[in-house]
Amino acid sequence: MENLLCSAARWDLDLDLHIDEELSEVSQGLTWLADHLSRHPFPGHICCSHGCALAAGSDEQAAPILRQLAAHGVTLIALPMTNLLLQDATFGRTPRQRGITLLHEAQAAGVATLLGCDNVQDAFCPAGSYDPLDTLACGLFSAQLSDLFDRQSRLICDRAALTGSPADAAPFAVGAAASVVIFPGSDRFTWPLNSAARLVVNHGRLTHRRVWQEEMAHES
């Protein structure tokens, strides 16, 4: 890890670390990273995916790690579909733990957070979806997210959290480019469910449209 961070800093590279993908309270990936950054600040941006082990330890163990991640601008990415399927998995046994990293605690500590999808229709996750709204819907239930439309929707579209770059202008600000997705079949109370129908507007121009198939009732 130290060689990786030194090389990335030398070549001006950002990092996406898939780290602590296990439910072990003695896992040391994020602990080591937090300590290393406190002594050797990293000039680029770091994303840490998974972070499942944070949920296996105590709040007291997690708090100083999250404070250090926030202080150094590290983004924590939860992968709900993959982690729900693979963590605490034993054949013939119902899982007891969700395997989701500490999203709420990370947000409270000021850590930038996102939701993502690691494996899609491969050996690790035979199902899965590349649609970020499916990921958000999974996160809604697995992490018990609230205020989904107005606040937590940033978990799938916050480019600043992903790249460490300055935040984009609000899409509805006067003079800003209108790049939005419209969901005609949903509302703020049920979204992201019932969101298959979509209108994609990119820089003020309608570029994609997906409509519901017409539903017909038939008498028997």
Short mmCIF file of N, CA and C in Angstrom, two decimals, residues 81 115-117 128-141 152-153 155-157 190-196:
data_model
loop_
_atom_site.label_atom_id
_atom_site.label_comp_id
_atom_site.label_asym_id
_atom_site.label_seq_id
_atom_site.Cartn_x
_atom_site.Cartn_y
_atom_site.Cartn_z
N MET A 81 -25.37 -4.01 -3.55
CA MET A 81 -25.73 -5.28 -4.17
C MET A 81 -24.67 -6.34 -3.92
N LEU A 115 -22.78 5.60 -3.56
CA LEU A 115 -23.17 4.21 -3.77
C LEU A 115 -22.69 3.79 -5.15
N GLY A 116 -22.22 2.56 -5.25
CA GLY A 116 -21.75 2.05 -6.53
C GLY A 116 -22.10 0.59 -6.69
N CYS A 117 -21.63 0.01 -7.79
CA CYS A 117 -21.89 -1.40 -8.09
C CYS A 117 -20.59 -2.01 -8.59
N GLY A 128 -27.35 -8.46 -10.54
CA GLY A 128 -26.79 -7.11 -10.53
C GLY A 128 -27.27 -6.28 -11.70
N SER A 129 -26.94 -5.00 -11.65
CA SER A 129 -27.41 -4.06 -12.68
C SER A 129 -26.46 -2.87 -12.73
N TYR A 130 -26.25 -2.36 -13.94
CA TYR A 130 -25.44 -1.15 -14.10
C TYR A 130 -26.26 0.12 -13.93
N ASP A 131 -27.56 -0.02 -13.77
CA ASP A 131 -28.42 1.15 -13.61
C ASP A 131 -28.21 1.74 -12.21
N PRO A 132 -27.70 2.96 -12.09
CA PRO A 132 -27.46 3.52 -10.76
C PRO A 132 -28.73 3.65 -9.92
N LEU A 133 -29.90 3.75 -10.56
CA LEU A 133 -31.14 3.83 -9.78
C LEU A 133 -31.46 2.50 -9.12
N ASP A 134 -31.08 1.39 -9.74
CA ASP A 134 -31.23 0.09 -9.09
C ASP A 134 -30.32 0.02 -7.86
N THR A 135 -29.12 0.55 -7.99
CA THR A 135 -28.20 0.58 -6.86
C THR A 135 -28.76 1.44 -5.73
N LEU A 136 -29.32 2.59 -6.08
CA LEU A 136 -29.90 3.47 -5.07
C LEU A 136 -31.09 2.81 -4.38
N ALA A 137 -31.93 2.12 -5.15
CA ALA A 137 -33.07 1.43 -4.56
C ALA A 137 -32.61 0.35 -3.59
N CYS A 138 -31.55 -0.37 -3.96
CA CYS A 138 -31.00 -1.38 -3.06
C CYS A 138 -30.45 -0.72 -1.80
N GLY A 139 -29.77 0.41 -1.96
CA GLY A 139 -29.26 1.14 -0.81
C GLY A 139 -30.36 1.68 0.09
N LEU A 140 -31.48 2.04 -0.52
CA LEU A 140 -32.63 2.54 0.25
C LEU A 140 -33.02 1.54 1.33
N PHE A 141 -33.12 0.28 0.96
CA PHE A 141 -33.59 -0.74 1.90
C PHE A 141 -32.45 -1.27 2.77
N GLN A 152 -30.37 12.12 -0.46
CA GLN A 152 -29.55 10.93 -0.69
C GLN A 152 -29.39 10.59 -2.17
N SER A 153 -30.14 11.24 -3.04
CA SER A 153 -29.93 11.02 -4.48
C SER A 153 -28.52 11.42 -4.89
N LEU A 155 -25.98 10.36 -3.69
CA LEU A 155 -25.13 9.18 -3.57
C LEU A 155 -24.82 8.54 -4.92
N ILE A 156 -25.58 8.85 -5.95
CA ILE A 156 -25.31 8.26 -7.27
C ILE A 156 -24.94 9.30 -8.32
N CYS A 157 -24.87 10.56 -7.95
CA CYS A 157 -24.61 11.57 -8.99
C CYS A 157 -23.72 12.71 -8.52
N THR A 190 -42.11 7.94 -4.04
CA THR A 190 -41.88 6.55 -4.43
C THR A 190 -40.56 6.35 -5.16
N TRP A 191 -39.97 7.41 -5.67
CA TRP A 191 -38.70 7.32 -6.39
C TRP A 191 -37.60 6.81 -5.46
N PRO A 192 -36.69 5.93 -5.94
CA PRO A 192 -36.42 5.54 -7.32
C PRO A 192 -37.21 4.36 -7.84
N LEU A 193 -38.19 3.87 -7.08
CA LEU A 193 -39.07 2.85 -7.64
C LEU A 193 -39.96 3.49 -8.69
N ASN A 194 -40.49 2.68 -9.57
CA ASN A 194 -41.35 3.16 -10.66
C ASN A 194 -40.65 4.22 -11.52
N SER A 195 -39.37 4.00 -11.78
CA SER A 195 -38.61 5.01 -12.51
C SER A 195 -38.11 4.51 -13.86
N ALA A 196 -38.73 3.45 -14.38
CA ALA A 196 -38.27 2.90 -15.66
C ALA A 196 -38.45 3.89 -16.79
#
